[in-house]
Structures are given as C-alpha cells and as structure tokens.
Coordinates of C-alpha atoms in Angstrom, one line a residue:
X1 CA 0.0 0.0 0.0
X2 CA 1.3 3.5 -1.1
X3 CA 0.4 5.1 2.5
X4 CA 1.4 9.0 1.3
X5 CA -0.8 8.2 -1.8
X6 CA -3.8 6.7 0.2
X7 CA -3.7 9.3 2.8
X8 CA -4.1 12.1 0.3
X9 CA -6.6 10.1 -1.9
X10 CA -8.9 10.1 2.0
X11 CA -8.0 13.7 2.9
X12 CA -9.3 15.0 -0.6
X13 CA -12.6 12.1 -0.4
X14 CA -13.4 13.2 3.3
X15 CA -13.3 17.4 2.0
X16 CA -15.4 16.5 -0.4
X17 CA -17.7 14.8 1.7
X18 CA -18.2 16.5 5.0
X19 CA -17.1 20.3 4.2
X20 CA -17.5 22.2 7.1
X21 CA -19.4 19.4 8.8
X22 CA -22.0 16.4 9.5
X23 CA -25.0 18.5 10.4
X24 CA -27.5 15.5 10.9
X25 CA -25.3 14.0 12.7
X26 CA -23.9 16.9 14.7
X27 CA -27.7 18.5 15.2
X28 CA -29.4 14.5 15.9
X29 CA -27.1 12.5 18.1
X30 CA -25.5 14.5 21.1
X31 CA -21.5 14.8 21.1
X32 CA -19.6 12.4 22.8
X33 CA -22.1 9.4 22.4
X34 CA -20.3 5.7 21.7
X35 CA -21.9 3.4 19.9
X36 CA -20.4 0.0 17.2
X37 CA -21.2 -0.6 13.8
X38 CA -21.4 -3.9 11.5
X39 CA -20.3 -4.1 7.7
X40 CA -22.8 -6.8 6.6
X41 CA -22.1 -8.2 3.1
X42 CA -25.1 -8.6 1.0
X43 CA -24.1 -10.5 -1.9
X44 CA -21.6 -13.3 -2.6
X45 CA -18.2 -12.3 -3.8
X46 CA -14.3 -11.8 -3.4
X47 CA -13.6 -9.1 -0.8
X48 CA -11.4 -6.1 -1.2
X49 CA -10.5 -3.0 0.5
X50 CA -10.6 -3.7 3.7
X51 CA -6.7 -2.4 4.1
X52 CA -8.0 1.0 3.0
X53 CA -11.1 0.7 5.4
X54 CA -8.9 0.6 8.5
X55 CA -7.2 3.4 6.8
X56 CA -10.2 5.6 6.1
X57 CA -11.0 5.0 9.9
X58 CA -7.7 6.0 11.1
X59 CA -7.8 9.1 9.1
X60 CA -11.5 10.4 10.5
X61 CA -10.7 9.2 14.1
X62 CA -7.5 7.4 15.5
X63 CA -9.3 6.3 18.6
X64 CA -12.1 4.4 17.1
X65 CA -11.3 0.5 16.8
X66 CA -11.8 -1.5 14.2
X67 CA -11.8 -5.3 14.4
X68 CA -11.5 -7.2 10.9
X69 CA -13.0 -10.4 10.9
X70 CA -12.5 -11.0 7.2
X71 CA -9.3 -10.0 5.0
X72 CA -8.8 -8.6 1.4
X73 CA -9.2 -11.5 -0.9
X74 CA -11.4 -13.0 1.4
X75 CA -14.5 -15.3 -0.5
X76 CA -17.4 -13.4 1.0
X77 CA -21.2 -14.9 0.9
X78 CA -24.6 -12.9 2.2
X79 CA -24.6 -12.1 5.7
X80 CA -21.1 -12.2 6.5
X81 CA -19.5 -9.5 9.2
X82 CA -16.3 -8.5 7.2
X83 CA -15.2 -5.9 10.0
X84 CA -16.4 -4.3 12.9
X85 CA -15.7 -0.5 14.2
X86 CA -16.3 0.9 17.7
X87 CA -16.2 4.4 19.0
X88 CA -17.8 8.1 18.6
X89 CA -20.7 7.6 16.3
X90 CA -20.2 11.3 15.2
X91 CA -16.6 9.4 13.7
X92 CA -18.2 6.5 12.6
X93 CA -20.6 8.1 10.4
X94 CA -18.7 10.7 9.1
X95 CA -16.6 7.3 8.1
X96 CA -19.6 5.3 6.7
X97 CA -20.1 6.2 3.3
X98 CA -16.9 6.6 1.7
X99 CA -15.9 3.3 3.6
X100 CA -18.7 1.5 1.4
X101 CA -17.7 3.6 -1.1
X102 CA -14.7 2.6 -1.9
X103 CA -15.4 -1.3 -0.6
X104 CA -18.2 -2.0 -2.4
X105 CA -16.4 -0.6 -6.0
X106 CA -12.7 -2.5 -4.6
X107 CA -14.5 -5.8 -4.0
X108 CA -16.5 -5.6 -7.3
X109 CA -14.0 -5.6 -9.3
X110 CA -11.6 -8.2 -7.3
X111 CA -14.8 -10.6 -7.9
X112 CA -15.1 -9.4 -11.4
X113 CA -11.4 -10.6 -12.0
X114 CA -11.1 -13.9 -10.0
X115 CA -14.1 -14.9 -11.7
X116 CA -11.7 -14.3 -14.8
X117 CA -8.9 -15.7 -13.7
X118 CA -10.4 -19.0 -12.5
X119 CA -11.8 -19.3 -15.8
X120 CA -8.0 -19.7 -17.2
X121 CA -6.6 -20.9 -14.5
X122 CA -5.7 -24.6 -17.1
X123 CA -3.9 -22.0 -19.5
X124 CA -0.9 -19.8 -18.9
X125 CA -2.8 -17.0 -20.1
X126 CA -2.6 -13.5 -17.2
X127 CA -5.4 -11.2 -17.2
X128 CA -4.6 -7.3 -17.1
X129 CA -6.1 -4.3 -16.1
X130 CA -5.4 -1.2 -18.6
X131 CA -5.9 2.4 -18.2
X132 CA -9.7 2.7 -18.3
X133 CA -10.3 3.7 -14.7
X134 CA -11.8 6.1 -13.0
X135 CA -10.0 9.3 -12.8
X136 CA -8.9 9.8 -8.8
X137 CA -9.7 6.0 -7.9
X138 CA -6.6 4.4 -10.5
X139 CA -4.4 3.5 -7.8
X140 CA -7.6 1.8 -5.8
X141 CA -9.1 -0.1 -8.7
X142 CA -5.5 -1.6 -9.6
X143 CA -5.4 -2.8 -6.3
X144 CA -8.6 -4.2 -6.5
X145 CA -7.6 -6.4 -9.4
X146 CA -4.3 -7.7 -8.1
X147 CA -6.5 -8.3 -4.9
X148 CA -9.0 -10.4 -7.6
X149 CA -5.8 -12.2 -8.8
X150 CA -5.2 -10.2 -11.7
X151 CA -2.0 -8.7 -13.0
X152 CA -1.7 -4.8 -13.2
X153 CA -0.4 -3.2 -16.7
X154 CA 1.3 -0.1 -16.7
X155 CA 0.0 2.4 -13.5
X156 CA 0.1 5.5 -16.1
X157 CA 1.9 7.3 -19.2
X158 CA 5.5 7.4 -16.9
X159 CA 6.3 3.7 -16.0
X160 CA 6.3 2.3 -19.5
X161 CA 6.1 3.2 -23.1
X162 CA 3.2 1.6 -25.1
X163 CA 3.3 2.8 -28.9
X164 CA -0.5 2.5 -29.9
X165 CA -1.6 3.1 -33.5
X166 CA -1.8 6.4 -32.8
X167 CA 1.9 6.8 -32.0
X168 CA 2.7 4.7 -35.1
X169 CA 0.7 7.0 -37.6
X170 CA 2.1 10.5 -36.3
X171 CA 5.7 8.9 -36.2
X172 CA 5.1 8.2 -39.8
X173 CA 5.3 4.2 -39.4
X174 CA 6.3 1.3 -37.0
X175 CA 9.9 1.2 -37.9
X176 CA 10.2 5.3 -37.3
X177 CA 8.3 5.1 -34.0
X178 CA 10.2 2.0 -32.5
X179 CA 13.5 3.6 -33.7
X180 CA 12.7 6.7 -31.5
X181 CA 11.4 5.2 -28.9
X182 CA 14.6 3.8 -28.4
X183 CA 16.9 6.6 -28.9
X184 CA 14.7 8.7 -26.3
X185 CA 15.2 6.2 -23.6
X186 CA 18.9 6.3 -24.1
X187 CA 19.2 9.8 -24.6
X188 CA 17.1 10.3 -21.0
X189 CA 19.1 7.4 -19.3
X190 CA 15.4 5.5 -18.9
X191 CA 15.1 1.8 -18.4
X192 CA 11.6 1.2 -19.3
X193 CA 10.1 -1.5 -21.3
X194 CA 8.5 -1.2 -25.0
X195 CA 5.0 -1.7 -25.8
X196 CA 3.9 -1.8 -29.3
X197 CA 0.5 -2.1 -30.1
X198 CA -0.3 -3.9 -34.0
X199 CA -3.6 -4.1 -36.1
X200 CA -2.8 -6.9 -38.5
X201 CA -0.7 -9.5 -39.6
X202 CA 1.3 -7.0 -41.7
X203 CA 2.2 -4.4 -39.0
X204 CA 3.3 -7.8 -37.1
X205 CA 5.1 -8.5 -39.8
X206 CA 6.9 -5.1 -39.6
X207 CA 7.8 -5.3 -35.9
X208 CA 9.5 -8.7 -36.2
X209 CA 11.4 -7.3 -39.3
X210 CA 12.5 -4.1 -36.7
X211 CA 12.8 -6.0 -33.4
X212 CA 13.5 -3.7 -30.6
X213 CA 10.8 -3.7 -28.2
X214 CA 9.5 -6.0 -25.1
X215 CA 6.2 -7.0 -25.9
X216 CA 3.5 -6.9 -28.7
X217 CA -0.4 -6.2 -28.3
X218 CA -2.4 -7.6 -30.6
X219 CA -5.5 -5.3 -31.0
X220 CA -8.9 -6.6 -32.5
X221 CA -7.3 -10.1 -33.8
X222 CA -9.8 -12.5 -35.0
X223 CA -9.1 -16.1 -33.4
X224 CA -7.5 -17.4 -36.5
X225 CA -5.1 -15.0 -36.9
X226 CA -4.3 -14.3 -33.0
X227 CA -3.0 -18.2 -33.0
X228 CA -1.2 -17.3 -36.7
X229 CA 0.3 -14.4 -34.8
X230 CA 1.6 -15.9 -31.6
X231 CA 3.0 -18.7 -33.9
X232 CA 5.0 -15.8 -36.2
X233 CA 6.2 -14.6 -32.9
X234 CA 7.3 -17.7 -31.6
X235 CA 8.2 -16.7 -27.8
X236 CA 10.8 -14.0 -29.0
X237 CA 8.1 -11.3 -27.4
X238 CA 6.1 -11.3 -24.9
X239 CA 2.6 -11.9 -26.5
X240 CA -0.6 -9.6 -25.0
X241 CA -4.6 -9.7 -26.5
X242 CA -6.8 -6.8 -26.4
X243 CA -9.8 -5.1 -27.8
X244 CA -13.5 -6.7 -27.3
X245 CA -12.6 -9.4 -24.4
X246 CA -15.5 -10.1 -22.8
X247 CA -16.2 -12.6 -19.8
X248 CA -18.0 -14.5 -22.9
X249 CA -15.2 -15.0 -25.3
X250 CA -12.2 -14.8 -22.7
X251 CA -11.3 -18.3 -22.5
X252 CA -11.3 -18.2 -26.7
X253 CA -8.5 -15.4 -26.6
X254 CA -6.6 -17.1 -24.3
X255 CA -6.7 -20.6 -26.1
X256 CA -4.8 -19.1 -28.7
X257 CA -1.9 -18.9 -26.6
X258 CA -1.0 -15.4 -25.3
X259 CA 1.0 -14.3 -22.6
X260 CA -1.3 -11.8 -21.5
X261 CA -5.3 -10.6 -22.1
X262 CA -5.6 -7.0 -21.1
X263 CA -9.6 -6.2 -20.4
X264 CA -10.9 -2.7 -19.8
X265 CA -13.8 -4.1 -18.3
X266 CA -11.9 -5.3 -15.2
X267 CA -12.4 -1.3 -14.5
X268 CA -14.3 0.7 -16.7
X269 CA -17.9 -1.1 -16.1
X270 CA -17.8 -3.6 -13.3
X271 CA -20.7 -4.1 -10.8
X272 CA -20.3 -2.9 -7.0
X273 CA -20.4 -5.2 -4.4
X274 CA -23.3 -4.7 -2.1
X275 CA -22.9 -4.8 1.3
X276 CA -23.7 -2.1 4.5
X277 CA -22.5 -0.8 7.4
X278 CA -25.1 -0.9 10.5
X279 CA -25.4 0.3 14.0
X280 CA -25.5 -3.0 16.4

C-alpha cells in the first residue's frame, strides 16, 4: 500500500464529503455518544478494501477500533460481518459512506477478476487491467484487481512506453516510432520496457522485421489470426490480447496462446459489491 498516496486520496474524499461538517449527525445525536457498527455483506463475492477501510477509519478518528473479521481477498457470501468498528458515532458516520464507497467498487472488481482468472486458471494466459479507470480512484481499482488475482499493466503514461496506433501513424510508421522510442530512452538514461501495439498480420510483420521492443499487443485479432500471430512470434516477445474481451469470449482469446489478455472491463464497467455498514 502507497500510505502517502492513500492518505491524500482520503483527505481529498473526506473534503469532499463532510465540508464544514456532519449537520444530521452533529444537530441529531449529542456529542460524545459511543456506539459500534457492523459491515454486513449482501451479496456473494471476493472481498477487497478492507486495508483502506482501516485506513479511512484512522484518518476520521484514531481512537475508534476497528476489528476485521474477514481479510482482502477474502471469498465473501450474504450475511457475512467483514469488519467491525467501535467508538464516537459522530466518527463513525462521518466514516460510513466513503468506507462502502470505496469497498463495495474494490471488491467488485476483485470478484469481477477472480471470476476471470479462475476461468483460465488450465492456461498460462494472465489477465490485465489497462488504463480505463476512474479518474482519482486508479491506484484503488488496480489494487482491486491484483487483490482479484489479476496482473496490473502499466500504472500511467510514466512507467512504460506503449506505442499505440496512434503513435505509429504521427511517427510516420512502425519502424520510425520503435527507432525513436529507443533513442529517447537512451538519450534520458530510462530503463523502461517497449510496448507496441499492432492491427494486422502485416504491421506484425513489420515489428519482427524491426525488433526492438519487449512485448506486442495484438489489438482486435480474429481467433485465427491471434494463434497465426503468436505462432510468427514464436516466444521471442512477450505476446498480449486486447480489444473486445468479454467474460464471454475470454477463455477463446486465451486458447490461442497469449501471454497476457488485457480487459478494460476489469475497470471501466464492473458491478459494485453490495454490502452495509449498521449500527448494532
């Protein structure tokens, strides 16, 4: 956990939450009252973010205790307790909804992608989050998936370069755009790895001829010539599929062979978990 990342993340959530205060709470329940609260999960599932729970917690009120009963990556059903907290209520509900928040998104997503991964769990095939996420939460939702099993791609634009078909085009071709790629991480002193990103069995073609880079993404491949591809390429690269991967068709992709499947959807559209947190 990246604690001066996490700690920022809450401070800016909890601003934008309780501004210059919880009036219900403050104007209903009279200061200094104690009371304990439940997080009841509601539906089955893989749990996650219970790490930043304790956090969150920590950051609204030091004193109040928490007690987890069930850990990240935890196989949740209906009606489990994952975690318990005790102390000022004032704390606790100030607490409460970015808690569930931020669980209930985590743990959909870890369930999201162990249900993925289990699917391939006969083939050598990883799955892999990408950059679809939600703008503030990144760092959270990556978590989430290496919590579900899953294998994190790059975090952002700074820790590794991926030439998409954009790149290639204003370069003015593959070769042009691997070629400079290069020279700028020796010219910075970078050690990075090199992503590039093909359409067809020709631009494949053209990468193989250049050479030069760590791993190829095959973009929009039909079956056929995903398994022509990762033949051509014959374990000299690193081999990833992407574009269109669906829970549906998943365990298609990777029967063609690839290293890799990198699925937006881990991220970009996944179903919260459901669960509560209630006074006891």
């Amino acid at each position: 956990m990246d604690t001066k990342l996490i700690h920022q993340f809450i401070k800016n959530a909890l601003t934008e939450d309780v501004g210059d205060g919880d009036h219900t709470s403050l104007s209903t329940i009279p200061q200094g009252t104690q009371g304990k609260a439940k997080l009841i999960i509601k539906e089955d599932g893989i749990l996650a973010g219970v790490e930043l729970a304790i956090e969150i917690f920590k950051e609204v009120d030091p004193s109040l205790k928490v007690d987890v009963l069930l850990q990240d990556g935890a196989a949740v059903k209906f009606g489990d307790i994952a975690l318990t907290v005790d102390g000022s209520t004032h704390a606790i509900l100030i607490a409460e909804r970015l808690v569930l928040n931020c669980m209930q998104r985590m743990s959909g997503i870890a369930t999201k992608t162990h249900r993925i991964v289990s699917m391939l769990k006969t083939t050598k095939t990883k799955i892999l989050d990408t950059r679809k996420t939600t703008p503030g939460l990144r760092y959270l939702e990556k978590w989430a998936v290496r919590i579900g099993g899953g294998v994190n791609h790059r975090i952002g634009l700074y820790d590794m370069i991926l030439i998409k078909d954009n790149h290639v085009d204003y370069a003015g071709g593959i070769s042009n755009a691997i070629t400079a790629a290069q020279k700028y991480l020796a010219d910075q002193n970078k050690s990075l790895q090199i992503e590039i990103e093909v359409r067809n069995l020709e631009e494949l073609a053209q990468v193989l001829a250049v050479g030069g880079v760590d791993r190829i993404m095959l973009d929009n491949f039909s079956f056929e010539n995903l398994k022509t591809a990762v033949a051509l390429i014959d374990g000299k690269f690193i081999t990833e599929a992407s574009g269109g991967i669906t829970e549906e068709n998943v365990s298609e992709y990777a029967a063609c062979g690839v290293d890799f499947i990198s699925m937006g959807a881990l991220t970009h559209s996944v179903k919260s978990l459901d669960m509560s947190l209630k006074a006891y």
